[in-house]
Every structure is written in structure tokens, then in C-alpha cells.
CSV table of C-alpha atoms and ligand atoms in Angstrom, one decimal:
chain,number,residue,atom,x,y,z
A,1,MET,CA,-6.5,-68.2,60.2
A,2,THR,CA,-6.1,-68.2,63.9
A,3,THR,CA,-3.1,-66.5,65.4
A,4,LYS,CA,-1.5,-68.1,68.4
A,5,LYS,CA,-2.1,-66.2,71.6
A,6,LYS,CA,1.0,-65.1,73.5
A,7,ASP,CA,1.6,-66.4,77.1
A,8,ILE,CA,1.2,-63.2,79.1
A,9,ARG,CA,3.7,-64.4,81.7
A,10,LYS,CA,6.5,-64.0,79.0
A,11,LEU,CA,6.0,-60.2,79.5
A,12,ASN,CA,7.7,-58.3,82.2
A,13,LEU,CA,6.1,-55.5,84.1
A,14,GLU,CA,7.4,-52.8,81.7
A,15,ASP,CA,6.1,-54.7,78.7
A,16,LEU,CA,2.7,-55.0,80.4
A,17,GLU,CA,2.7,-51.3,81.0
A,18,THR,CA,3.5,-50.5,77.4
A,19,HIS,CA,0.8,-52.8,76.2
A,20,LEU,CA,-1.8,-51.3,78.5
A,21,THR,CA,-1.1,-47.7,77.6
A,22,SER,CA,-1.2,-48.7,73.9
A,23,ILE,CA,-4.8,-49.8,74.3
A,24,GLY,CA,-5.8,-46.7,76.3
A,25,GLU,CA,-5.6,-48.2,79.8
A,26,LYS,CA,-3.9,-46.7,82.8
A,27,SER,CA,-0.4,-48.0,83.4
A,28,PHE,CA,-1.1,-48.9,87.1
A,29,ARG,CA,-3.3,-51.7,85.8
A,30,ALA,CA,-0.1,-53.5,84.8
A,31,LYS,CA,0.9,-53.9,88.4
A,32,GLN,CA,-2.5,-55.3,89.3
A,33,ILE,CA,-2.3,-57.8,86.5
A,34,TYR,CA,1.3,-58.6,87.4
A,35,GLU,CA,0.2,-59.4,91.0
A,36,TRP,CA,-2.6,-61.6,89.8
A,37,LEU,CA,-0.1,-63.5,87.6
A,38,TRP,CA,2.8,-63.8,90.0
A,39,LYS,CA,1.5,-63.3,93.5
A,40,LYS,CA,-2.0,-64.8,93.3
A,41,ASN,CA,-1.3,-67.4,90.6
A,42,ALA,CA,-4.4,-66.6,88.6
A,43,HIS,CA,-5.4,-69.2,86.1
A,44,SER,CA,-7.7,-67.1,84.0
A,45,PHE,CA,-8.3,-63.4,83.2
A,46,ASP,CA,-11.8,-63.8,84.8
A,47,ASP,CA,-10.1,-64.4,88.2
A,48,MET,CA,-8.8,-60.8,88.0
A,49,THR,CA,-11.8,-59.3,89.7
A,50,ASN,CA,-10.4,-55.8,90.2
A,51,LEU,CA,-10.2,-55.3,86.4
A,52,SER,CA,-13.2,-54.2,84.3
A,53,LYS,CA,-14.9,-57.0,82.3
A,54,LYS,CA,-14.0,-55.1,79.1
A,55,LEU,CA,-10.3,-55.2,80.0
A,56,ARG,CA,-10.4,-58.9,81.0
A,57,ASP,CA,-12.0,-59.7,77.7
A,58,GLU,CA,-9.5,-57.7,75.7
A,59,LEU,CA,-6.6,-59.5,77.5
A,60,ASP,CA,-8.2,-62.8,76.9
A,61,GLN,CA,-8.3,-62.1,73.1
A,62,ILE,CA,-4.6,-61.5,72.9
A,63,PHE,CA,-3.0,-63.5,75.7
A,64,THR,CA,-3.2,-66.9,77.4
A,65,ILE,CA,-2.1,-68.0,80.9
A,66,GLN,CA,-0.3,-71.3,80.3
A,67,ASN,CA,-0.5,-72.7,83.8
A,68,ALA,CA,1.1,-76.0,84.6
A,69,LYS,CA,-1.5,-78.5,85.9
A,70,VAL,CA,-1.3,-81.5,88.2
A,71,ASP,CA,-2.1,-84.4,86.0
A,72,LEU,CA,-1.4,-87.3,88.3
A,73,LEU,CA,-1.1,-87.2,92.1
A,74,GLN,CA,0.4,-90.1,94.1
A,75,LYS,CA,0.5,-90.2,97.9
A,76,SER,CA,3.2,-92.1,99.8
A,77,ASN,CA,2.7,-93.9,103.1
A,78,ASP,CA,5.0,-91.4,104.7
A,79,GLY,CA,2.9,-88.4,103.6
A,80,THR,CA,5.0,-87.4,100.6
A,81,ILE,CA,3.0,-86.4,97.6
A,82,LYS,CA,4.3,-86.8,94.1
A,83,ASN,CA,2.7,-84.7,91.3
A,84,GLY,CA,3.0,-85.4,87.6
A,85,VAL,CA,2.7,-81.9,86.3
A,86,LYS,CA,1.6,-81.3,82.7
A,87,LEU,CA,3.0,-78.4,80.8
A,88,HIS,CA,1.3,-76.5,78.1
A,89,ASP,CA,2.9,-78.6,75.3
A,90,GLY,CA,1.9,-81.9,76.9
A,91,LEU,CA,5.4,-82.7,78.4
A,92,MET,CA,5.5,-83.7,82.0
A,93,VAL,CA,7.7,-83.0,85.0
A,94,GLU,CA,7.5,-84.1,88.5
A,95,SER,CA,7.2,-82.0,91.6
A,96,VAL,CA,7.2,-83.4,95.1
A,97,LEU,CA,5.8,-82.2,98.4
A,98,ILE,CA,7.7,-83.5,101.4
A,99,PRO,CA,6.1,-83.0,104.8
A,100,THR,CA,8.0,-83.3,108.1
A,101,GLU,CA,6.9,-82.3,111.6
A,102,THR,CA,8.3,-78.8,111.2
A,103,ARG,CA,8.5,-78.2,107.5
A,104,THR,CA,6.8,-78.7,104.2
A,105,THR,CA,9.3,-78.8,101.4
A,106,ALA,CA,8.7,-78.6,97.6
A,107,CYS,CA,11.1,-80.5,95.5
A,108,VAL,CA,10.9,-78.7,92.2
A,109,SER,CA,12.1,-79.5,88.6
A,110,SER,CA,14.1,-77.2,86.4
A,111,GLN,CA,14.2,-79.1,83.2
A,112,VAL,CA,12.1,-81.8,81.4
A,113,GLY,CA,14.6,-84.6,81.6
A,114,CYS,CA,18.2,-83.7,82.4
A,115,SER,CA,21.3,-82.6,80.4
A,116,LEU,CA,23.7,-84.5,82.6
A,117,ASN,CA,24.4,-88.2,82.7
A,118,CYS,CA,24.8,-89.4,86.3
A,119,GLU,CA,24.8,-93.2,86.0
A,120,PHE,CA,22.8,-93.6,89.3
A,121,CYS,CA,20.0,-91.3,88.5
A,122,ALA,CA,16.7,-92.2,86.8
A,123,THR,CA,16.1,-88.7,85.4
A,124,ALA,CA,19.4,-88.9,83.5
A,125,LYS,CA,17.9,-91.7,81.5
A,126,LEU,CA,15.3,-89.4,80.0
A,127,LYS,CA,17.8,-87.0,78.4
A,128,ARG,CA,17.0,-83.3,78.3
A,129,MET,CA,13.9,-82.5,76.3
A,130,ARG,CA,13.8,-78.8,77.2
A,131,ASN,CA,14.3,-76.2,79.9
A,132,LEU,CA,11.3,-75.0,82.0
A,133,ASP,CA,10.4,-71.4,81.6
A,134,VAL,CA,10.1,-69.1,84.6
A,135,ALA,CA,6.3,-69.5,84.9
A,136,GLU,CA,6.6,-73.3,84.8
A,137,ILE,CA,9.0,-73.2,87.7
A,138,VAL,CA,6.9,-70.8,89.7
A,139,ASP,CA,3.7,-72.8,89.0
A,140,GLN,CA,5.2,-75.9,90.7
A,141,VAL,CA,5.8,-73.8,93.8
A,142,ALA,CA,2.3,-72.3,93.7
A,143,LEU,CA,0.6,-75.7,93.2
A,144,ILE,CA,2.6,-77.3,96.0
A,145,ASP,CA,1.9,-74.4,98.3
A,146,LYS,CA,-1.8,-75.0,97.6
A,147,GLN,CA,-1.4,-78.7,98.3
A,148,SER,CA,0.4,-78.0,101.5
A,149,ARG,CA,-2.4,-75.8,102.8
A,150,GLU,CA,-5.0,-78.3,101.7
A,151,TYR,CA,-3.4,-81.5,103.1
A,152,PHE,CA,-1.3,-80.2,106.0
A,153,ASP,CA,-3.0,-77.0,106.9
A,154,ARG,CA,0.1,-74.9,106.6
A,155,PRO,CA,1.9,-73.0,103.8
A,156,LEU,CA,5.0,-74.3,102.0
A,157,SER,CA,8.1,-73.6,104.1
A,158,ASN,CA,11.0,-74.6,101.9
A,159,ILE,CA,12.0,-75.2,98.3
A,160,VAL,CA,14.7,-77.5,97.0
A,161,PHE,CA,15.7,-77.5,93.4
A,162,MET,CA,16.3,-81.2,93.5
A,163,GLY,CA,13.7,-82.4,91.1
A,164,MET,CA,14.3,-83.2,87.5
A,165,GLY,CA,17.1,-81.5,85.7
A,166,GLU,CA,20.3,-79.5,86.4
A,167,PRO,CA,19.2,-76.1,87.6
A,168,MET,CA,22.5,-74.5,86.5
A,169,MET,CA,21.9,-75.6,83.0
A,170,ASN,CA,18.7,-73.5,83.0
A,171,TYR,CA,20.4,-70.6,84.7
A,172,LYS,CA,18.5,-67.6,83.6
A,173,ASN,CA,15.1,-69.0,84.2
A,174,LEU,CA,16.2,-70.4,87.5
A,175,VAL,CA,17.4,-67.0,88.7
A,176,ASP,CA,14.3,-65.2,87.4
A,177,ALA,CA,12.0,-67.8,89.0
A,178,ILE,CA,13.8,-67.4,92.4
A,179,ARG,CA,13.3,-63.6,92.1
A,180,LYS,CA,9.6,-64.1,91.4
A,181,ILE,CA,9.3,-66.5,94.3
A,182,THR,CA,11.1,-64.2,96.7
A,183,THR,CA,9.9,-60.7,95.9
A,184,ASP,CA,6.9,-59.1,97.6
A,185,GLU,CA,5.2,-58.6,94.2
A,186,GLY,CA,5.7,-62.3,93.7
A,187,PHE,CA,5.4,-65.2,96.1
A,188,GLY,CA,7.1,-63.4,99.0
A,189,MET,CA,9.0,-66.4,100.3
A,190,SER,CA,12.4,-66.0,102.1
A,191,ALA,CA,15.4,-66.9,99.8
A,192,ARG,CA,17.1,-68.5,102.8
A,193,ARG,CA,14.5,-71.3,102.6
A,194,ILE,CA,15.5,-72.1,99.1
A,195,THR,CA,18.3,-74.6,98.2
A,196,VAL,CA,19.7,-74.9,94.7
A,197,SER,CA,21.3,-78.3,94.2
A,198,THR,CA,23.9,-78.8,91.5
A,199,SER,CA,26.2,-81.5,90.2
A,200,GLY,CA,28.8,-78.8,90.0
A,201,ILE,CA,29.3,-76.4,87.2
A,202,PRO,CA,32.0,-74.0,88.5
A,203,LYS,CA,31.3,-71.0,86.3
A,204,MET,CA,27.6,-71.1,87.1
A,205,ILE,CA,28.2,-71.5,90.8
A,206,LYS,CA,30.3,-68.3,90.7
A,207,MET,CA,27.6,-66.5,88.7
A,208,LEU,CA,24.9,-67.5,91.2
A,209,ALA,CA,27.1,-66.3,94.1
A,210,ASP,CA,27.2,-62.9,92.3
A,211,GLU,CA,23.4,-62.6,92.1
A,212,LYS,CA,23.3,-62.1,95.8
A,213,LEU,CA,20.0,-64.0,96.1
A,214,LYS,CA,20.7,-65.4,99.6
A,215,VAL,CA,19.7,-68.9,98.6
A,216,LYS,CA,21.6,-72.0,99.9
A,217,LEU,CA,23.8,-74.2,97.7
A,218,ALA,CA,24.1,-78.0,97.7
A,219,LEU,CA,26.7,-79.8,95.7
A,220,SER,CA,26.1,-83.4,94.6
A,221,LEU,CA,29.5,-84.8,95.3
A,222,HIS,CA,29.2,-88.6,95.9
A,223,THR,CA,32.9,-89.0,95.7
A,224,ALA,CA,35.9,-86.7,96.2
A,225,ILE,CA,38.1,-88.9,94.1
A,226,GLU,CA,38.4,-87.5,90.6
A,227,GLU,CA,38.6,-90.7,88.5
A,228,LYS,CA,35.7,-92.2,90.4
A,229,ARG,CA,33.5,-89.2,89.9
A,230,ASN,CA,34.3,-89.1,86.2
A,231,GLU,CA,33.2,-92.7,86.0
A,232,ILE,CA,29.8,-92.3,87.8
A,233,MET,CA,29.1,-88.8,86.6
A,234,PRO,CA,30.8,-88.7,83.2
A,235,PHE,CA,30.0,-85.0,82.4
A,236,SER,CA,32.2,-84.1,85.3
A,237,GLU,CA,35.3,-84.7,83.2
A,238,LYS,CA,34.9,-81.2,82.1
A,239,PHE,CA,34.8,-79.9,85.6
A,240,PRO,CA,37.7,-81.0,87.8
A,241,LEU,CA,37.1,-81.2,91.6
A,242,THR,CA,39.7,-78.5,92.1
A,243,GLU,CA,37.8,-76.1,89.9
A,244,ILE,CA,34.6,-77.0,91.7
A,245,MET,CA,36.3,-76.3,95.0
A,246,GLU,CA,37.5,-73.0,93.9
A,247,SER,CA,34.0,-72.0,92.9
A,248,LEU,CA,32.7,-73.2,96.3
A,249,GLN,CA,35.2,-71.1,98.1
A,250,TYR,CA,34.1,-68.1,96.0
A,251,TRP,CA,30.5,-68.9,96.9
A,252,TYR,CA,31.3,-68.8,100.6
A,253,LYS,CA,33.4,-65.7,100.3
A,254,GLU,CA,30.6,-63.8,98.5
A,255,THR,CA,27.6,-65.2,100.4
A,256,GLY,CA,28.8,-66.3,103.8
A,257,SER,CA,26.6,-69.4,103.3
A,258,LYS,CA,27.9,-72.9,104.0
A,259,ILE,CA,27.9,-75.6,101.3
A,260,THR,CA,26.0,-78.8,101.8
A,261,PHE,CA,27.6,-81.8,100.1
A,262,GLU,CA,25.2,-84.5,99.1
A,263,TYR,CA,26.7,-88.0,99.1
A,264,CYS,CA,25.4,-91.5,98.7
A,265,VAL,CA,27.5,-94.4,100.0
A,266,TRP,CA,27.5,-97.3,97.6
A,267,GLY,CA,29.0,-100.7,98.5
A,268,GLY,CA,31.9,-101.6,96.2
A,269,ILE,CA,32.1,-98.0,94.8
A,270,ASN,CA,32.9,-95.5,97.5
A,271,ASP,CA,32.9,-97.5,100.8
A,272,GLY,CA,36.6,-97.7,101.4
A,273,ASP,CA,38.8,-95.7,103.9
A,274,GLU,CA,40.5,-93.9,101.0
A,275,ASP,CA,37.0,-92.6,100.0
A,276,ILE,CA,36.3,-91.2,103.5
A,277,LYS,CA,39.8,-89.6,103.7
A,278,ALA,CA,39.3,-87.9,100.3
A,279,LEU,CA,35.9,-86.6,101.4
A,280,ILE,CA,37.3,-85.2,104.7
A,281,LYS,CA,40.2,-83.5,102.8
A,282,TYR,CA,37.8,-82.0,100.3
A,283,CYS,CA,35.3,-80.7,103.0
A,284,ARG,CA,38.0,-79.1,105.0
A,285,GLN,CA,38.7,-76.6,102.2
A,286,VAL,CA,35.4,-74.8,102.6
A,287,PRO,CA,32.9,-74.3,105.4
A,288,SER,CA,30.5,-77.1,104.8
A,289,LYS,CA,28.4,-80.0,106.0
A,290,VAL,CA,27.7,-83.4,104.6
A,291,ASN,CA,24.3,-85.0,104.0
A,292,LEU,CA,24.5,-88.7,103.5
A,293,ILE,CA,21.5,-89.6,101.3
A,294,GLN,CA,20.1,-93.0,101.2
A,295,TYR,CA,20.3,-94.4,97.7
A,296,ASN,CA,17.0,-95.1,96.0
A,297,PRO,CA,17.5,-98.0,93.6
A,298,ILE,CA,16.6,-97.4,89.9
A,299,GLY,CA,17.3,-100.8,88.6
A,300,GLU,CA,21.0,-100.2,87.8
A,301,GLY,CA,22.6,-103.2,89.7
A,302,LYS,CA,25.9,-101.5,90.1
A,303,PHE,CA,24.6,-99.0,92.7
A,304,ASP,CA,22.2,-101.3,94.6
A,305,HIS,CA,24.5,-102.5,97.4
A,306,ARG,CA,24.0,-100.6,100.5
A,307,ASN,CA,26.9,-100.8,103.0
A,308,ILE,CA,25.5,-99.7,106.3
A,309,LYS,CA,28.8,-100.4,108.1
A,310,ALA,CA,30.5,-98.0,105.7
A,311,GLU,CA,27.9,-95.4,106.2
A,312,GLN,CA,28.5,-95.6,110.0
A,313,ARG,CA,32.2,-95.3,109.4
A,314,TYR,CA,31.6,-92.2,107.3
A,315,VAL,CA,29.6,-90.7,110.1
A,316,SER,CA,32.1,-91.4,112.8
A,317,GLU,CA,35.2,-90.3,110.8
A,318,LEU,CA,33.5,-87.1,109.6
A,319,GLU,CA,32.5,-86.3,113.2
A,320,LYS,CA,35.9,-87.0,114.4
A,321,ALA,CA,37.2,-84.6,111.8
A,322,GLY,CA,34.8,-81.9,113.1
A,323,ILE,CA,32.6,-82.0,110.0
A,324,THR,CA,28.8,-81.8,110.5
A,325,VAL,CA,27.2,-84.9,109.0
A,326,MET,CA,23.5,-85.8,108.7
A,327,VAL,CA,22.0,-89.1,107.6
A,328,ARG,CA,19.0,-88.3,105.4
A,329,LYS,CA,16.2,-90.8,105.4
A,330,SER,CA,14.7,-91.4,102.0
A,331,ARG,CA,11.1,-90.2,101.5
A,332,GLY,CA,8.4,-91.2,99.1
A,333,GLY,CA,10.3,-94.3,97.9
A,334,ASP,CA,7.2,-96.4,97.6
A,335,ILE,CA,5.9,-94.1,94.9
A,336,ASP,CA,9.2,-93.4,93.1
A,337,ALA,CA,9.2,-89.8,94.4
A,338,ALA,CA,12.6,-90.1,96.1
A,339,CYS,CA,15.8,-88.4,94.9
A,340,GLY,CA,16.9,-89.7,91.5
A,341,GLN,CA,13.7,-91.6,90.9
A,342,LEU,CA,11.9,-88.9,89.1
A,343,ALA,CA,11.5,-90.3,85.6
A,344,ASN,CA,7.9,-90.1,84.6
A,345,LYS,CA,7.5,-93.8,85.1
A,346,THR,CA,3.7,-93.6,85.2
A,347,VAL,CA,3.3,-91.2,82.3
A,348,GLU,CA,4.4,-91.4,78.7
A,349,VAL,CA,6.7,-88.5,77.7
B,1,SAH,N1,21.0,-82.0,89.1
B,1,SAH,C1,20.9,-81.5,90.4
B,1,SAH,C2,19.6,-81.6,91.1
B,1,SAH,C3,18.8,-82.9,91.0
B,1,SAH,S1,19.2,-84.4,91.8
B,1,SAH,C4,22.0,-82.2,91.2
B,1,SAH,O1,22.7,-83.1,90.7
B,1,SAH,O2,22.3,-81.8,92.3
B,1,SAH,C5,19.0,-84.2,93.5
B,1,SAH,C6,20.0,-85.1,94.3
B,1,SAH,O3,19.6,-86.5,94.2
B,1,SAH,C7,21.4,-85.1,93.8
B,1,SAH,O4,22.3,-85.0,94.9
B,1,SAH,C8,21.6,-86.4,93.1
B,1,SAH,O5,23.0,-86.8,93.0
B,1,SAH,C9,20.8,-87.3,94.0
B,1,SAH,N2,20.4,-88.6,93.3
B,1,SAH,C10,20.3,-88.9,92.0
B,1,SAH,N3,19.8,-90.1,91.9
B,1,SAH,C11,19.6,-90.6,93.1
B,1,SAH,C12,19.2,-91.9,93.6
B,1,SAH,N4,18.8,-92.8,92.8
B,1,SAH,N5,19.1,-92.0,95.0
B,1,SAH,C13,19.5,-91.1,95.8
B,1,SAH,N6,19.9,-89.9,95.4
B,1,SAH,C14,20.0,-89.7,94.1
């Protein structure tokens, strides 16, 4: 009978120390192993060259390192790279590298599929299969950092949790992963360069504010009119806009960091003057800015009508109201790597 080996990255530093002393090793070895796992992203025990061969073999007999691997890589004409990332159980998520002149950003997934049901989003059609564990989130960052160095000659500069899934519905692993990514024993990246994007779960927004992680927060708003939001993002019936706003105000009070509202303008859906008015009224309640995102069609006719005039009206009215607004160009659209297009189209789940 073969017993299944345990993934060593499920152990924290203390667990590792306990294990090592129990097999007669010095406890400081735990820190060395921990660094190999979380800082240097080792893929095998043989990579751990400052450990004796005997210890490496012993570890290999009991543990595995279940690294996520790039299974499929697609390059867009604009430089964006989409990775189909295979997890240890064969499930796939997608992670995207987005280069600009000054940055390289990793767009990272937090769940396989998604627990929410936004009508305009391709990932929502997959349903949630499972949450990613801490190592699976960190692996995406490590592999995109490697790609960034290989293809663009510079390290990864930013991370956005805007891939597959709702990060707040995988809260504990999200927070642990951010800690691993930002500590010196881990990836050592500045938390200020990380953005968590959420559809808006008030309780979790407050909890994240309390963690004092220094990350940025983006809220996928799309409309500030309650009934419309409930229609296009049905889960949001449970989370009224007033409650979301209260949690955003709490976020700002605790972190001092402005909120970014993400917003698509759809012809026939939210392109009227009343929509713009509602958005301005909403934004004014908390220090914030608005990113108008270009919609990437997913074959749901309802959302396919771009209204450029309305977009321009949004920009001028928001500016008049003193609210910062940016129009975000879509990236990676030709390979379905853009926002809301991550749905494993090329790979069977
Ligand atoms: N669940 C999180 C993070 C993933 S989605 C959230 O909702 O914030 C990242 C962003 O892409 C969100 O703002 C989402 O509303 C938006 N989005 C979803 N589908 C899209 C599409 N087809 N085109 C453009 N943006 C889309």
C-alpha cells in the first residue's frame, strides 16, 4: 500500500521545526527549507542545495512539493501573456501577465471557477469548483515573475487579484498568500503594489481592512442603482449598496487608501443620465476614483453594445464633479485573456 505524501507547503514554519527536530535535525534547517519553498520557489528537494543529501532524501520520502505548472501559454499581439496553469489535481486556472512601458502586472486567480454569478462574466459560467490554496496562489505570482524576467527583462511589479474567482470568498488563503508574497522570508514584494478586486462582500471588506496589509482595494460596481445591480450581479441582492458603502468607508478610515470603482458602460443598460448621477452620488461618499473598463464580449448579446458617447459623458460628468476617472484599454482580447474572459476556453476542465 502506498501512503499519499503530504504537500510540504501545507506546513507552517513551526510545523516544519517540529518535524525536523523529531527526526534529529537542527531546527534552523526549517527556516532554510521555508525559504526554498516560499522565497526561491523550489520545485524539488534536490534544488535545496544547502541541505545534506540525506535530509533531502528523507524529506522527499514523506513530502511532495505540488507546484502549479504552466500548461498552455498564449501570447497576445499587445504583449499580454495568458497562462493556463495546471494544478496538482489536474484542474486549471488562468493567470495573465500584462506588460506596459512602466509595469508588469500579474493578474492572478483565487478560485477555480467562481462562486458568484455576474451575468457579463465568462468565469461565472464555470461555477466554483474549489478554492485555490496558499501555495497555488503564490505559485502563479512566482511563475509570472519568472516570465516577466524572461520576456521583458524585469521583475514583476504589480499584482491584481482580478483573475478567476472572488478573492473574498477564499479569504483565509488570500490573506495568507498576500503575507507570503509580501514578507521578507517570502517573495518580498510591497503590499502597496497589490490590488484585491471584489464584487463587494461588506463583512469581508471590513475584515481585510483590519488585517492592516496595506494592499489596495477595487470594487466592481458597474452600476450604482440597486435594482440594476441585482439584475446583472444577482448575488448582490444579499449585499445592498448602502452596506457596501459603509464597508468602504470603514476601509478608508482604517487604511487611508482610496477605493477604485471598476465600471463597464453598456449601451441600453447603464448609459443614461440617471446612471451617471447615481455613480457620482455614490462615489462622493468615500475617497475614490473610477476606472472605466472596456467590456470584453463573451457572447452574451445583452452586454455587447458599446456606447462610446455615453462613456465620454461619464468621463466629462465625473470630471466636472471632481472625481478622478480613467479609461482603461482592454488588454489581451485577441487571446481571451482580458477581464471576464478567463474561462478555460482552450482547455477542458
Ligand atoms: N471577482 C472579483 C475579481 C475578478 S473580475 C471582482 O468581481 O472584482 C475582475 C474585473 O473584471 C471585475 O471588475 C469584473 O466585474 C470585470 N469583468 C468581468 N467580466 C468582464 C468582461 N467580460 N469585460 C470586462 N470586464 C469584466
